[in-house]
Structure formats: C-alpha cells, structure tokens
Amino acid sequence: MMVALRGASALLLLFLAAFLPPPQCAQDPAMVHYIYQRFRVLEQGLEKCTQATRAYIQEFQEFSKNISVMLGRCQTYTSEYKSAVGNLALRVERAQREIDYIQYLREADECIESEDKTLAEMLLQEAEEEKKIRTLLNASCDNMLMSIKSLKIVKKMMDTHGSWMKDAVYNSPKVYLLIGSRNNTVWEFANIRAFMEDNTKPAPRKQILTLSWQGTGQVIYKGFLFFHNQATSNEIIKYNLQKRTVEDRMLLPGGVGRALVYQHSPSTYIDLAVDEHGLWAIHSGPGTHSHLVLTKIEPGTLGVEHSWDTPCRSQDAEASFLLCGVLYVVYRTGGQGPHRITCVYDPLGTISEEDLPNLFFPKRPRSHSMIHYNPRDKQLYAWNEGNQIIYKLQTKRKRPLK
C-alpha cells in the first residue's frame, strides 16, 4: 500500500513539474517556497490518508476476525440448537406415543366396560325373555309324546285334501268338516256318529263363509274358526261360526306365506294348531326348504306373543302338531317309507335327544294332508288320502324345569 502511495506522489510531482516555467522564467524564491509548502501539505495529507487506510484495514481485519469467530459460534449454536430441537422432537413424539397408548388403554377400558354392560343387558334380556316364555308356557301341562298307539279310520271320502276337527276347548260333540285346500264351505255334524254315518239324523248343517280358506291348517278354538285367507299370503281370519261373520283378522309378520310349510303338503302355507297353551301358527322361514318358524298367537286379540326359529326343516315334512308346547314334525323322506317324527322342538328346552323315543305312525300309503292335536280329548285328527283318521297317543311326564 505504501509503495502505491509513493508512486502516486512521484507521478503528482512530475505532473506539476510539467507546468512549471523553465529556470530562466522562474519566479522569485517566494513562489518556490510557496510551492514547496504546498507539496509538504500534500505529503502530509497523503500520510494521514495512508495512516487512516492502515487503521481501516486493521479494523476491517479485526471485524472480519470477529465475524468469523461469531459465525463459528453461530454454527456451533446452530448445531446445538438442531440437536436440542431433534431431542425435543423425539421427546414430543415419545410423549405423543405415550398419550396415544394411555388413550388406547382408556378406550379399551371403556370398550370393555361397554361390552360388559352390553353383555349384562343381554343376559338380563335373556333372563327376562326366558321368564316370559316360562310364564307363557306355564307348567300346567308337562306331558311329552311317547308313541302313537293306534289308529282308527273314522270316515273315507273321495277328496285327497281337507281337514276335520272338533272344538279344541269347548266341551261340544260337534264335528266340523272342511273339504279341499281352497273352499268356503263348512259342514257341521252334531256328533262323531253323525259324521261317520251319512244317513244319520240330524243332517249336517252347511255354512258358507264370506271368505275362502287356503290350505288345510284350519282350527276351531272356543267357537271360532281360524284359517288362512286364500286371497292373501299371510292373513289369518277369526270367523264367528255362530254369527257367521268375520270377528277379527291379523297379518303374520316377517314375510310369512311366501313358501310352503311342508314339502309334501303342496297347498298349505300357514298351519294353525291348538294345544294346552292355546293358539299357534307354524310357517316356513325365508328361503327354499328352510326351517320352520313357530309363532304363539293370543286368540282374543290376535296379537303375536312370541316367535321361535326352530331347527326343524320343511324339506321332506308333511305335517306337524303341538302337544304341551312342544312341536312335533312328521317327515316322509322322498314321499316314501313310514311317517316318522324326526324333529321335536321344545321352546323351554325340557326335552333332550336322549328323551326322544322312536316316534312313527302306523303305515299309510300316502302323505297326510293334515295332522292336528286336540287338547281336550288328547288325540290326533288326521286326513290321509281321503281317510279321516284318529290317532291315539301315549305320553309321559317331561323333566321338571330347573
């Protein structure tokens, strides 16, 4: 830097000397002295500039050094901060995982409590349902079927399908005959003798119903005829035989009446039955060859009291009946062979497979059009290929309820 300043001073002197007059034209010594003093002032100014420049350079060097030190420290602090932030992020992540785990445990506990509560409610509902069923199917009747002892052919007709019965409750000797699977004519006989002998007096009373029935699942209960209305898939009619009017009607829920109850009964979609506990409906569940559904009906109001999905299949079945609240389903495999009861369903669970004897009917050549139990005289009324048959039964006591 100093070399550059000296070179600049020399150049300045040479430049000024070029404009000086020659010696011969030189002014007096005062002018020379003045010029000399001005040069001295210029040299001093240049010297101060040189010193100031040196000071600035030194300060800049120190500043640069300080900046370098500070940048180094900043880099160190940045690394430390990055490390601290990374550690903090790890701690936050760990804390979040712990919070999530605690929340999971809390939700799991809540779920367990909810499941326990739901299970307790289900058990309570099942207990209440079982209590309701036991109340509905009271222990006033505790018999179960042991065998079909004998049969008696009461009458023979030309019609393949039909039903015949007595009132299941009233102590009346009257016999009712319903011919065919679709009809609206009821024949009323004074007694069983009048039914057996065509020429016996009094002659049967003919009653034309205002509606036609469907199938062979009709029953008479306390003076009322209950039957499946032919014009509908699931309507049950309560008909007052004395007044000759429709007393009430109901629709069975759940898509009832869309499938046959029994494979070998091609016209019956709802089979009504009566036993010691009252009025029942047997029908098929959804699907082809599905399981039978048992529905308890309150005969006064025609309200559904309860329904059970049974394990008994409609395939190969031809009829069924109830005795003391137990469903007995009659099967005939492929339409051949003996008529056997191979499925029994007890809603109370008092009958086990070990309790079931080998239940079969005396051999008949054709399938039954209907088999209905009468709780008043403890017999089965059946229709088989135009024959009106009575089956006598042998029963025993069921196991007591726990």
mmCIF file of C-alpha atoms in Angstrom:
data_model
loop_
_atom_site.group_PDB
_atom_site.id
_atom_site.type_symbol
_atom_site.label_atom_id
_atom_site.label_comp_id
_atom_site.label_asym_id
_atom_site.label_seq_id
_atom_site.Cartn_x
_atom_site.Cartn_y
_atom_site.Cartn_z
ATOM 1 C CA MET A 1 0.000 0.000 0.000
ATOM 2 C CA MET A 2 2.830 2.405 0.897
ATOM 3 C CA VAL A 3 4.593 1.707 -2.396
ATOM 4 C CA ALA A 4 1.461 2.613 -4.244
ATOM 5 C CA LEU A 5 1.176 5.921 -2.340
ATOM 6 C CA ARG A 6 4.799 6.855 -3.019
ATOM 7 C CA GLY A 7 4.387 6.075 -6.699
ATOM 8 C CA ALA A 8 1.287 8.257 -6.784
ATOM 9 C CA SER A 9 3.219 11.134 -5.096
ATOM 10 C CA ALA A 10 6.031 10.926 -7.642
ATOM 11 C CA LEU A 11 3.597 10.969 -10.503
ATOM 12 C CA LEU A 12 1.926 14.017 -8.980
ATOM 13 C CA LEU A 13 5.297 15.847 -8.758
ATOM 14 C CA LEU A 14 6.126 15.014 -12.326
ATOM 15 C CA PHE A 15 2.737 16.222 -13.416
ATOM 16 C CA LEU A 16 3.091 19.543 -11.620
ATOM 17 C CA ALA A 17 6.663 19.991 -12.795
ATOM 18 C CA ALA A 18 5.471 19.794 -16.358
ATOM 19 C CA PHE A 19 3.571 23.000 -15.812
ATOM 20 C CA LEU A 20 6.406 24.883 -14.063
ATOM 21 C CA PRO A 21 8.208 27.548 -16.071
ATOM 22 C CA PRO A 22 11.742 26.870 -17.030
ATOM 23 C CA PRO A 23 14.514 28.137 -14.700
ATOM 24 C CA GLN A 24 15.047 31.054 -16.769
ATOM 25 C CA CYS A 25 11.452 32.073 -16.381
ATOM 26 C CA ALA A 26 11.223 31.083 -12.724
ATOM 27 C CA GLN A 27 9.634 33.450 -10.290
ATOM 28 C CA ASP A 28 11.166 34.685 -7.187
ATOM 29 C CA PRO A 29 12.083 32.498 -4.246
ATOM 30 C CA ALA A 30 8.745 33.251 -2.514
ATOM 31 C CA MET A 31 6.876 31.416 -5.226
ATOM 32 C CA VAL A 32 9.182 28.437 -4.932
ATOM 33 C CA HIS A 33 8.786 28.377 -1.217
ATOM 34 C CA TYR A 34 5.036 28.517 -1.588
ATOM 35 C CA ILE A 35 5.045 25.633 -3.964
ATOM 36 C CA TYR A 36 7.272 23.682 -1.681
ATOM 37 C CA GLN A 37 4.941 24.283 1.256
ATOM 38 C CA ARG A 38 2.015 23.100 -0.787
ATOM 39 C CA PHE A 39 3.847 19.901 -1.597
ATOM 40 C CA ARG A 40 4.549 19.401 2.062
ATOM 41 C CA VAL A 41 0.872 19.845 2.841
ATOM 42 C CA LEU A 42 0.015 17.323 0.136
ATOM 43 C CA GLU A 43 2.552 14.854 1.505
ATOM 44 C CA GLN A 44 1.145 15.257 5.000
ATOM 45 C CA GLY A 45 -2.371 14.711 3.676
ATOM 46 C CA LEU A 46 -1.239 11.632 1.856
ATOM 47 C CA GLU A 47 0.492 10.424 5.000
ATOM 48 C CA LYS A 48 -2.678 10.877 7.039
ATOM 49 C CA CYS A 49 -4.657 9.118 4.338
ATOM 50 C CA THR A 50 -2.158 6.288 4.442
ATOM 51 C CA GLN A 51 -2.456 6.019 8.225
ATOM 52 C CA ALA A 52 -6.253 6.177 8.083
ATOM 53 C CA THR A 53 -6.267 3.489 5.423
ATOM 54 C CA ARG A 54 -3.999 1.335 7.571
ATOM 55 C CA ALA A 55 -6.354 1.869 10.514
ATOM 56 C CA TYR A 56 -9.355 0.974 8.401
ATOM 57 C CA ILE A 57 -7.610 -2.119 7.123
ATOM 58 C CA GLN A 58 -6.732 -3.182 10.627
ATOM 59 C CA GLU A 59 -10.240 -2.524 11.875
ATOM 60 C CA PHE A 60 -11.645 -4.438 8.922
ATOM 61 C CA GLN A 61 -9.320 -7.330 9.645
ATOM 62 C CA GLU A 62 -10.390 -7.336 13.285
ATOM 63 C CA PHE A 63 -14.038 -7.053 12.255
ATOM 64 C CA SER A 64 -13.591 -9.904 9.797
ATOM 65 C CA LYS A 65 -11.935 -11.932 12.524
ATOM 66 C CA ASN A 66 -14.720 -11.151 14.950
ATOM 67 C CA ILE A 67 -17.317 -12.031 12.307
ATOM 68 C CA SER A 68 -15.529 -15.305 11.642
ATOM 69 C CA VAL A 69 -15.499 -16.071 15.365
ATOM 70 C CA MET A 70 -19.172 -15.156 15.672
ATOM 71 C CA LEU A 71 -20.065 -17.226 12.628
ATOM 72 C CA GLY A 72 -18.204 -20.139 14.147
ATOM 73 C CA ARG A 73 -20.093 -19.656 17.380
ATOM 74 C CA CYS A 74 -23.379 -19.381 15.447
ATOM 75 C CA GLN A 75 -22.565 -22.587 13.646
ATOM 76 C CA THR A 76 -21.838 -24.232 16.950
ATOM 77 C CA TYR A 77 -25.028 -22.815 18.446
ATOM 78 C CA THR A 78 -26.959 -23.921 15.314
ATOM 79 C CA SER A 79 -25.689 -27.468 15.736
ATOM 80 C CA GLU A 80 -26.568 -27.373 19.410
ATOM 81 C CA TYR A 81 -29.994 -25.923 18.642
ATOM 82 C CA LYS A 82 -30.573 -28.515 15.945
ATOM 83 C CA SER A 83 -29.573 -31.253 18.352
ATOM 84 C CA ALA A 84 -31.792 -29.764 21.061
ATOM 85 C CA VAL A 85 -34.702 -29.428 18.633
ATOM 86 C CA GLY A 86 -34.164 -33.018 17.445
ATOM 87 C CA ASN A 87 -34.127 -34.254 21.038
ATOM 88 C CA LEU A 88 -37.231 -32.206 21.771
ATOM 89 C CA ALA A 89 -38.973 -33.679 18.723
ATOM 90 C CA LEU A 90 -38.077 -37.174 19.905
ATOM 91 C CA ARG A 91 -39.411 -36.371 23.370
ATOM 92 C CA VAL A 92 -42.600 -34.925 21.895
ATOM 93 C CA GLU A 93 -43.023 -37.988 19.683
ATOM 94 C CA ARG A 94 -42.409 -40.283 22.673
ATOM 95 C CA ALA A 95 -44.870 -38.271 24.748
ATOM 96 C CA GLN A 96 -47.437 -38.467 21.929
ATOM 97 C CA ARG A 97 -46.989 -42.233 21.751
ATOM 98 C CA GLU A 98 -47.483 -42.458 25.493
ATOM 99 C CA ILE A 99 -50.566 -40.248 25.263
ATOM 100 C CA ASP A 100 -51.913 -42.414 22.418
ATOM 101 C CA TYR A 101 -51.219 -45.556 24.447
ATOM 102 C CA ILE A 102 -52.927 -44.084 27.509
ATOM 103 C CA GLN A 103 -55.865 -43.064 25.318
ATOM 104 C CA TYR A 104 -55.933 -46.568 23.832
ATOM 105 C CA LEU A 105 -55.962 -48.105 27.290
ATOM 106 C CA ARG A 106 -58.699 -45.713 28.308
ATOM 107 C CA GLU A 107 -60.763 -46.505 25.227
ATOM 108 C CA ALA A 108 -60.083 -50.208 25.729
ATOM 109 C CA ASP A 109 -61.302 -49.938 29.309
ATOM 110 C CA GLU A 110 -64.357 -48.041 28.086
ATOM 111 C CA CYS A 111 -64.943 -50.681 25.415
ATOM 112 C CA ILE A 112 -64.567 -53.442 27.988
ATOM 113 C CA GLU A 113 -66.949 -51.622 30.287
ATOM 114 C CA SER A 114 -69.334 -51.087 27.376
ATOM 115 C CA GLU A 115 -69.045 -54.748 26.323
ATOM 116 C CA ASP A 116 -69.563 -55.866 29.919
ATOM 117 C CA LYS A 117 -72.577 -53.569 30.162
ATOM 118 C CA THR A 118 -73.945 -54.846 26.844
ATOM 119 C CA LEU A 119 -73.352 -58.447 27.901
ATOM 120 C CA ALA A 120 -75.068 -57.792 31.231
ATOM 121 C CA GLU A 121 -78.019 -56.209 29.414
ATOM 122 C CA MET A 122 -78.184 -59.155 27.012
ATOM 123 C CA LEU A 123 -78.112 -61.638 29.892
ATOM 124 C CA LEU A 124 -80.814 -59.642 31.654
ATOM 125 C CA GLN A 125 -82.919 -59.577 28.492
ATOM 126 C CA GLU A 126 -82.406 -63.315 28.019
ATOM 127 C CA ALA A 127 -83.412 -63.940 31.628
ATOM 128 C CA GLU A 128 -86.494 -61.764 31.221
ATOM 129 C CA GLU A 129 -87.288 -63.470 27.913
ATOM 130 C CA GLU A 130 -86.925 -66.903 29.485
ATOM 131 C CA LYS A 131 -89.140 -65.810 32.369
ATOM 132 C CA LYS A 132 -91.709 -64.503 29.883
ATOM 133 C CA ILE A 133 -91.621 -67.778 27.934
ATOM 134 C CA ARG A 134 -91.990 -69.824 31.115
ATOM 135 C CA THR A 135 -94.946 -67.674 32.102
ATOM 136 C CA LEU A 136 -96.387 -68.017 28.619
ATOM 137 C CA LEU A 137 -95.835 -71.791 28.564
ATOM 138 C CA ASN A 138 -96.744 -72.461 32.176
ATOM 139 C CA ALA A 139 -96.112 -75.789 33.802
ATOM 140 C CA SER A 140 -99.816 -76.738 33.839
ATOM 141 C CA CYS A 141 -99.020 -79.213 31.074
ATOM 142 C CA ASP A 142 -95.896 -81.321 31.443
ATOM 143 C CA ASN A 143 -96.530 -84.277 29.123
ATOM 144 C CA MET A 144 -94.448 -85.403 26.178
ATOM 145 C CA LEU A 145 -95.250 -87.847 23.418
ATOM 146 C CA MET A 146 -94.016 -91.414 23.814
ATOM 147 C CA SER A 147 -95.733 -93.220 20.940
ATOM 148 C CA ILE A 148 -98.666 -93.297 18.527
ATOM 149 C CA LYS A 149 -100.539 -96.284 19.868
ATOM 150 C CA SER A 150 -103.203 -96.986 17.275
ATOM 151 C CA LEU A 151 -105.293 -95.532 14.513
ATOM 152 C CA LYS A 152 -108.969 -95.547 13.719
ATOM 153 C CA ILE A 153 -110.356 -94.721 10.282
ATOM 154 C CA VAL A 154 -113.499 -92.779 11.077
ATOM 155 C CA LYS A 155 -114.647 -91.994 7.546
ATOM 156 C CA LYS A 156 -113.498 -92.301 3.941
ATOM 157 C CA MET A 157 -114.099 -89.683 1.272
ATOM 158 C CA MET A 158 -113.019 -89.169 -2.311
ATOM 159 C CA ASP A 159 -111.252 -85.881 -1.626
ATOM 160 C CA THR A 160 -107.452 -86.083 -1.242
ATOM 161 C CA HIS A 161 -107.113 -82.865 0.745
ATOM 162 C CA GLY A 162 -109.147 -81.443 3.581
ATOM 163 C CA SER A 163 -109.390 -81.131 7.339
ATOM 164 C CA TRP A 164 -111.753 -82.197 10.085
ATOM 165 C CA MET A 165 -111.838 -81.386 13.771
ATOM 166 C CA LYS A 166 -113.672 -80.709 16.991
ATOM 167 C CA ASP A 167 -113.551 -77.551 19.057
ATOM 168 C CA ALA A 168 -110.244 -77.675 20.919
ATOM 169 C CA VAL A 169 -111.656 -76.056 24.080
ATOM 170 C CA TYR A 170 -115.449 -76.208 24.342
ATOM 171 C CA ASN A 171 -116.932 -79.482 25.502
ATOM 172 C CA SER A 172 -119.011 -79.869 22.391
ATOM 173 C CA PRO A 173 -119.627 -83.123 20.475
ATOM 174 C CA LYS A 174 -119.863 -81.259 17.149
ATOM 175 C CA VAL A 175 -117.582 -82.308 14.308
ATOM 176 C CA TYR A 176 -116.560 -79.892 11.552
ATOM 177 C CA LEU A 177 -115.594 -80.918 8.027
ATOM 178 C CA LEU A 178 -113.726 -78.665 5.573
ATOM 179 C CA ILE A 179 -113.273 -80.304 2.177
ATOM 180 C CA GLY A 180 -110.444 -79.305 -0.159
ATOM 181 C CA SER A 181 -107.488 -76.955 0.152
ATOM 182 C CA ARG A 182 -109.374 -73.940 -1.281
ATOM 183 C CA ASN A 183 -113.011 -73.616 -0.334
ATOM 184 C CA ASN A 184 -115.502 -71.628 1.740
ATOM 185 C CA THR A 185 -117.999 -74.330 2.827
ATOM 186 C CA VAL A 186 -118.007 -75.717 6.376
ATOM 187 C CA TRP A 187 -120.075 -78.811 7.249
ATOM 188 C CA GLU A 188 -121.167 -79.070 10.867
ATOM 189 C CA PHE A 189 -122.139 -82.507 12.250
ATOM 190 C CA ALA A 190 -123.976 -82.965 15.523
ATOM 191 C CA ASN A 191 -121.533 -85.621 16.786
ATOM 192 C CA ILE A 192 -118.982 -88.171 15.694
ATOM 193 C CA ARG A 193 -121.685 -90.755 14.923
ATOM 194 C CA ALA A 194 -123.468 -88.354 12.620
ATOM 195 C CA PHE A 195 -120.148 -87.706 10.921
ATOM 196 C CA MET A 196 -119.434 -91.419 10.450
ATOM 197 C CA GLU A 197 -122.858 -92.422 9.126
ATOM 198 C CA ASP A 198 -124.216 -90.497 6.175
ATOM 199 C CA ASN A 199 -127.888 -91.284 6.802
ATOM 200 C CA THR A 200 -127.888 -90.355 10.492
ATOM 201 C CA LYS A 201 -130.147 -87.516 11.560
ATOM 202 C CA PRO A 202 -129.945 -84.657 12.101
ATOM 203 C CA ALA A 203 -128.399 -83.872 8.751
ATOM 204 C CA PRO A 204 -125.181 -81.816 8.730
ATOM 205 C CA ARG A 205 -125.529 -78.057 8.728
ATOM 206 C CA LYS A 206 -123.927 -76.298 5.790
ATOM 207 C CA GLN A 207 -122.350 -72.897 6.327
ATOM 208 C CA ILE A 208 -120.975 -70.727 3.511
ATOM 209 C CA LEU A 209 -118.180 -68.455 4.709
ATOM 210 C CA THR A 210 -117.772 -64.927 3.407
ATOM 211 C CA LEU A 211 -114.103 -65.710 2.678
ATOM 212 C CA SER A 212 -112.301 -68.795 1.359
ATOM 213 C CA TRP A 213 -109.533 -70.631 3.151
ATOM 214 C CA GLN A 214 -106.117 -71.646 1.830
ATOM 215 C CA GLY A 215 -104.516 -74.999 2.688
ATOM 216 C CA THR A 216 -105.552 -77.478 5.380
ATOM 217 C CA GLY A 217 -104.287 -75.683 8.505
ATOM 218 C CA GLN A 218 -107.673 -74.646 9.968
ATOM 219 C CA VAL A 219 -108.584 -74.976 13.667
ATOM 220 C CA ILE A 220 -111.689 -74.306 15.771
ATOM 221 C CA TYR A 221 -110.987 -72.651 19.108
ATOM 222 C CA LYS A 222 -113.720 -71.519 21.534
ATOM 223 C CA GLY A 223 -116.390 -71.412 18.842
ATOM 224 C CA PHE A 224 -114.250 -69.513 16.312
ATOM 225 C CA LEU A 225 -112.831 -70.876 13.077
ATOM 226 C CA PHE A 226 -109.276 -69.688 12.428
ATOM 227 C CA PHE A 227 -107.974 -70.061 8.877
ATOM 228 C CA HIS A 228 -105.518 -68.643 6.321
ATOM 229 C CA ASN A 229 -107.313 -66.264 3.949
ATOM 230 C CA GLN A 230 -106.901 -67.531 0.386
ATOM 231 C CA ALA A 231 -106.725 -64.007 -1.084
ATOM 232 C CA THR A 232 -103.610 -63.107 0.931
ATOM 233 C CA SER A 233 -100.189 -64.527 1.685
ATOM 234 C CA ASN A 234 -100.176 -64.028 5.461
ATOM 235 C CA GLU A 235 -103.621 -63.021 6.730
ATOM 236 C CA ILE A 236 -105.342 -65.118 9.406
ATOM 237 C CA ILE A 237 -109.117 -64.845 9.762
ATOM 238 C CA LYS A 238 -111.015 -65.300 13.021
ATOM 239 C CA TYR A 239 -114.536 -66.335 11.965
ATOM 240 C CA ASN A 240 -117.530 -66.442 14.326
ATOM 241 C CA LEU A 241 -119.392 -69.607 13.376
ATOM 242 C CA GLN A 242 -122.471 -68.698 15.403
ATOM 243 C CA LYS A 243 -122.859 -65.175 13.989
ATOM 244 C CA ARG A 244 -121.469 -66.164 10.592
ATOM 245 C CA THR A 245 -119.269 -63.071 10.438
ATOM 246 C CA VAL A 246 -115.577 -62.237 10.425
ATOM 247 C CA GLU A 247 -114.753 -61.412 14.034
ATOM 248 C CA ASP A 248 -111.151 -60.245 13.503
ATOM 249 C CA ARG A 249 -108.120 -60.656 11.292
ATOM 250 C CA MET A 250 -104.326 -60.359 11.573
ATOM 251 C CA LEU A 251 -101.201 -60.342 9.416
ATOM 252 C CA LEU A 252 -98.358 -62.595 10.450
ATOM 253 C CA PRO A 253 -95.078 -60.590 10.211
ATOM 254 C CA GLY A 254 -91.784 -61.496 8.546
ATOM 255 C CA GLY A 255 -92.759 -62.447 5.001
ATOM 256 C CA VAL A 256 -94.948 -65.366 6.111
ATOM 257 C CA GLY A 257 -96.906 -67.286 3.483
ATOM 258 C CA ARG A 258 -94.417 -66.994 0.634
ATOM 259 C CA ALA A 259 -93.260 -70.605 0.900
ATOM 260 C CA LEU A 260 -94.953 -73.891 1.698
ATOM 261 C CA VAL A 261 -94.818 -75.034 5.298
ATOM 262 C CA TYR A 262 -94.258 -78.670 4.346
ATOM 263 C CA GLN A 263 -92.770 -80.056 1.166
ATOM 264 C CA HIS A 264 -95.372 -82.855 0.952
ATOM 265 C CA SER A 265 -98.350 -80.577 1.616
ATOM 266 C CA PRO A 266 -98.486 -78.562 -1.632
ATOM 267 C CA SER A 267 -101.264 -76.161 -0.642
ATOM 268 C CA THR A 268 -100.565 -75.206 2.979
ATOM 269 C CA TYR A 269 -98.597 -72.014 3.619
ATOM 270 C CA ILE A 270 -99.713 -71.394 7.214
ATOM 271 C CA ASP A 271 -100.597 -74.288 9.502
ATOM 272 C CA LEU A 272 -102.570 -73.331 12.603
ATOM 273 C CA ALA A 273 -102.538 -75.525 15.690
ATOM 274 C CA VAL A 274 -104.006 -75.676 19.187
ATOM 275 C CA ASP A 275 -102.652 -77.309 22.325
ATOM 276 C CA GLU A 276 -102.966 -76.888 26.089
ATOM 277 C CA HIS A 277 -101.267 -73.463 25.836
ATOM 278 C CA GLY A 278 -103.576 -72.024 23.196
ATOM 279 C CA LEU A 279 -103.304 -70.984 19.545
ATOM 280 C CA TRP A 280 -100.187 -71.372 17.392
ATOM 281 C CA ALA A 281 -99.080 -70.779 13.808
ATOM 282 C CA ILE A 282 -96.465 -72.896 12.068
ATOM 283 C CA HIS A 283 -94.943 -71.420 8.926
ATOM 284 C CA SER A 284 -91.776 -71.507 6.883
ATOM 285 C CA GLY A 285 -88.894 -69.084 7.205
ATOM 286 C CA PRO A 286 -87.275 -67.326 4.208
ATOM 287 C CA GLY A 287 -85.530 -69.441 1.573
ATOM 288 C CA THR A 288 -86.190 -72.730 -0.158
ATOM 289 C CA HIS A 289 -86.618 -75.753 2.135
ATOM 290 C CA SER A 290 -85.944 -73.515 5.096
ATOM 291 C CA HIS A 291 -86.528 -74.116 8.793
ATOM 292 C CA LEU A 292 -89.946 -73.890 10.371
ATOM 293 C CA VAL A 293 -90.948 -70.905 12.478
ATOM 294 C CA LEU A 294 -93.242 -71.335 15.472
ATOM 295 C CA THR A 295 -95.421 -68.366 16.463
ATOM 296 C CA LYS A 296 -97.627 -68.119 19.559
ATOM 297 C CA ILE A 297 -100.828 -66.122 18.965
ATOM 298 C CA GLU A 298 -103.160 -64.580 21.548
ATOM 299 C CA PRO A 299 -106.572 -65.756 20.271
ATOM 300 C CA GLY A 300 -108.539 -62.917 21.870
ATOM 301 C CA THR A 301 -106.622 -60.003 20.327
ATOM 302 C CA LEU A 302 -104.839 -61.889 17.521
ATOM 303 C CA GLY A 303 -101.535 -60.451 18.712
ATOM 304 C CA VAL A 304 -98.204 -62.228 18.329
ATOM 305 C CA GLU A 305 -96.978 -63.277 21.772
ATOM 306 C CA HIS A 306 -93.653 -64.799 20.710
ATOM 307 C CA SER A 307 -91.871 -66.457 17.781
ATOM 308 C CA TRP A 308 -89.172 -69.133 17.682
ATOM 309 C CA ASP A 309 -86.879 -70.206 14.828
ATOM 310 C CA THR A 310 -86.850 -73.989 15.093
ATOM 311 C CA PRO A 311 -84.185 -76.427 13.813
ATOM 312 C CA CYS A 312 -86.903 -78.429 12.012
ATOM 313 C CA ARG A 313 -86.719 -78.244 8.232
ATOM 314 C CA SER A 314 -89.665 -78.047 5.844
ATOM 315 C CA GLN A 315 -87.939 -80.362 3.373
ATOM 316 C CA ASP A 316 -89.473 -83.874 3.422
ATOM 317 C CA ALA A 317 -92.016 -82.705 6.027
ATOM 318 C CA GLU A 318 -95.728 -83.400 5.569
ATOM 319 C CA ALA A 319 -97.375 -82.142 8.784
ATOM 320 C CA SER A 320 -96.797 -81.132 12.389
ATOM 321 C CA PHE A 321 -98.674 -80.629 15.632
ATOM 322 C CA LEU A 322 -98.128 -79.267 19.139
ATOM 323 C CA LEU A 323 -98.605 -81.070 22.434
ATOM 324 C CA CYS A 324 -97.961 -79.261 25.734
ATOM 325 C CA GLY A 325 -95.989 -76.511 23.995
ATOM 326 C CA VAL A 326 -93.721 -78.915 22.089
ATOM 327 C CA LEU A 327 -93.620 -79.030 18.288
ATOM 328 C CA TYR A 328 -93.575 -82.478 16.645
ATOM 329 C CA VAL A 329 -92.811 -82.526 12.895
ATOM 330 C CA VAL A 330 -93.758 -85.540 10.763
ATOM 331 C CA TYR A 331 -91.414 -86.462 7.889
ATOM 332 C CA ARG A 332 -91.576 -88.840 4.964
ATOM 333 C CA THR A 333 -88.315 -88.988 3.013
ATOM 334 C CA GLY A 334 -88.885 -88.751 -0.727
ATOM 335 C CA GLY A 335 -92.604 -89.322 -0.200
ATOM 336 C CA GLN A 336 -91.868 -92.989 0.574
ATOM 337 C CA GLY A 337 -91.427 -95.091 3.682
ATOM 338 C CA PRO A 338 -93.024 -94.730 7.108
ATOM 339 C CA HIS A 339 -94.219 -91.446 8.603
ATOM 340 C CA ARG A 340 -91.746 -90.576 11.352
ATOM 341 C CA ILE A 341 -91.381 -87.745 13.843
ATOM 342 C CA THR A 342 -87.697 -86.955 13.482
ATOM 343 C CA CYS A 343 -87.654 -83.361 14.716
ATOM 344 C CA VAL A 344 -89.011 -82.172 18.058
ATOM 345 C CA TYR A 345 -88.680 -78.608 19.286
ATOM 346 C CA ASP A 346 -89.333 -77.545 22.879
ATOM 347 C CA PRO A 347 -89.102 -73.772 23.496
ATOM 348 C CA LEU A 348 -88.424 -74.439 27.183
ATOM 349 C CA GLY A 349 -85.627 -76.912 26.451
ATOM 350 C CA THR A 350 -87.013 -79.598 28.769
ATOM 351 C CA ILE A 351 -86.830 -82.346 26.133
ATOM 352 C CA SER A 352 -83.407 -83.587 25.051
ATOM 353 C CA GLU A 353 -82.443 -86.029 22.300
ATOM 354 C CA GLU A 354 -81.969 -88.736 24.930
ATOM 355 C CA ASP A 355 -85.616 -88.346 25.922
ATOM 356 C CA LEU A 356 -86.927 -88.897 22.403
ATOM 357 C CA PRO A 357 -88.234 -92.354 21.570
ATOM 358 C CA ASN A 358 -88.553 -93.716 18.033
ATOM 359 C CA LEU A 359 -91.781 -91.981 17.035
ATOM 360 C CA PHE A 360 -93.516 -93.293 13.910
ATOM 361 C CA PHE A 361 -97.075 -93.608 12.628
ATOM 362 C CA PRO A 362 -98.801 -96.813 11.585
ATOM 363 C CA LYS A 363 -98.015 -97.332 7.919
ATOM 364 C CA ARG A 364 -100.148 -95.374 5.477
ATOM 365 C CA PRO A 365 -99.617 -95.396 1.696
ATOM 366 C CA ARG A 366 -99.847 -91.623 1.183
ATOM 367 C CA SER A 367 -98.825 -88.390 2.863
ATOM 368 C CA HIS A 368 -101.039 -86.743 5.438
ATOM 369 C CA SER A 369 -102.971 -83.694 4.313
ATOM 370 C CA MET A 370 -103.266 -82.561 7.959
ATOM 371 C CA ILE A 371 -102.496 -83.753 11.484
ATOM 372 C CA HIS A 372 -103.956 -81.718 14.367
ATOM 373 C CA TYR A 373 -103.884 -82.364 18.081
ATOM 374 C CA ASN A 374 -106.982 -81.822 20.199
ATOM 375 C CA PRO A 375 -106.003 -80.990 23.793
ATOM 376 C CA ARG A 376 -109.488 -81.763 25.079
ATOM 377 C CA ASP A 377 -109.606 -85.436 24.107
ATOM 378 C CA LYS A 378 -105.790 -85.888 23.777
ATOM 379 C CA GLN A 379 -105.986 -87.358 20.263
ATOM 380 C CA LEU A 380 -104.677 -86.578 16.801
ATOM 381 C CA TYR A 381 -107.115 -85.838 13.990
ATOM 382 C CA ALA A 382 -105.630 -86.594 10.575
ATOM 383 C CA TRP A 383 -106.532 -86.671 6.872
ATOM 384 C CA ASN A 384 -104.724 -89.226 4.716
ATOM 385 C CA GLU A 385 -105.690 -89.835 1.072
ATOM 386 C CA GLY A 386 -109.377 -89.186 1.744
ATOM 387 C CA ASN A 387 -109.378 -91.062 5.051
ATOM 388 C CA GLN A 388 -110.364 -89.236 8.250
ATOM 389 C CA ILE A 389 -108.259 -90.832 10.978
ATOM 390 C CA ILE A 390 -107.932 -90.617 14.744
ATOM 391 C CA TYR A 391 -104.561 -91.498 16.289
ATOM 392 C CA LYS A 392 -104.473 -92.388 19.970
ATOM 393 C CA LEU A 393 -101.363 -91.275 21.876
ATOM 394 C CA GLN A 394 -99.213 -92.447 24.741
ATOM 395 C CA THR A 395 -97.462 -89.752 26.784
ATOM 396 C CA LYS A 396 -95.195 -89.408 29.799
ATOM 397 C CA ARG A 397 -94.142 -86.555 32.049
ATOM 398 C CA LYS A 398 -91.357 -84.247 30.934
ATOM 399 C CA ARG A 399 -88.370 -83.416 33.077
ATOM 400 C CA PRO A 400 -89.137 -80.653 35.601
ATOM 401 C CA LEU A 401 -87.906 -77.141 34.809
ATOM 402 C CA LYS A 402 -84.744 -76.080 36.585
#
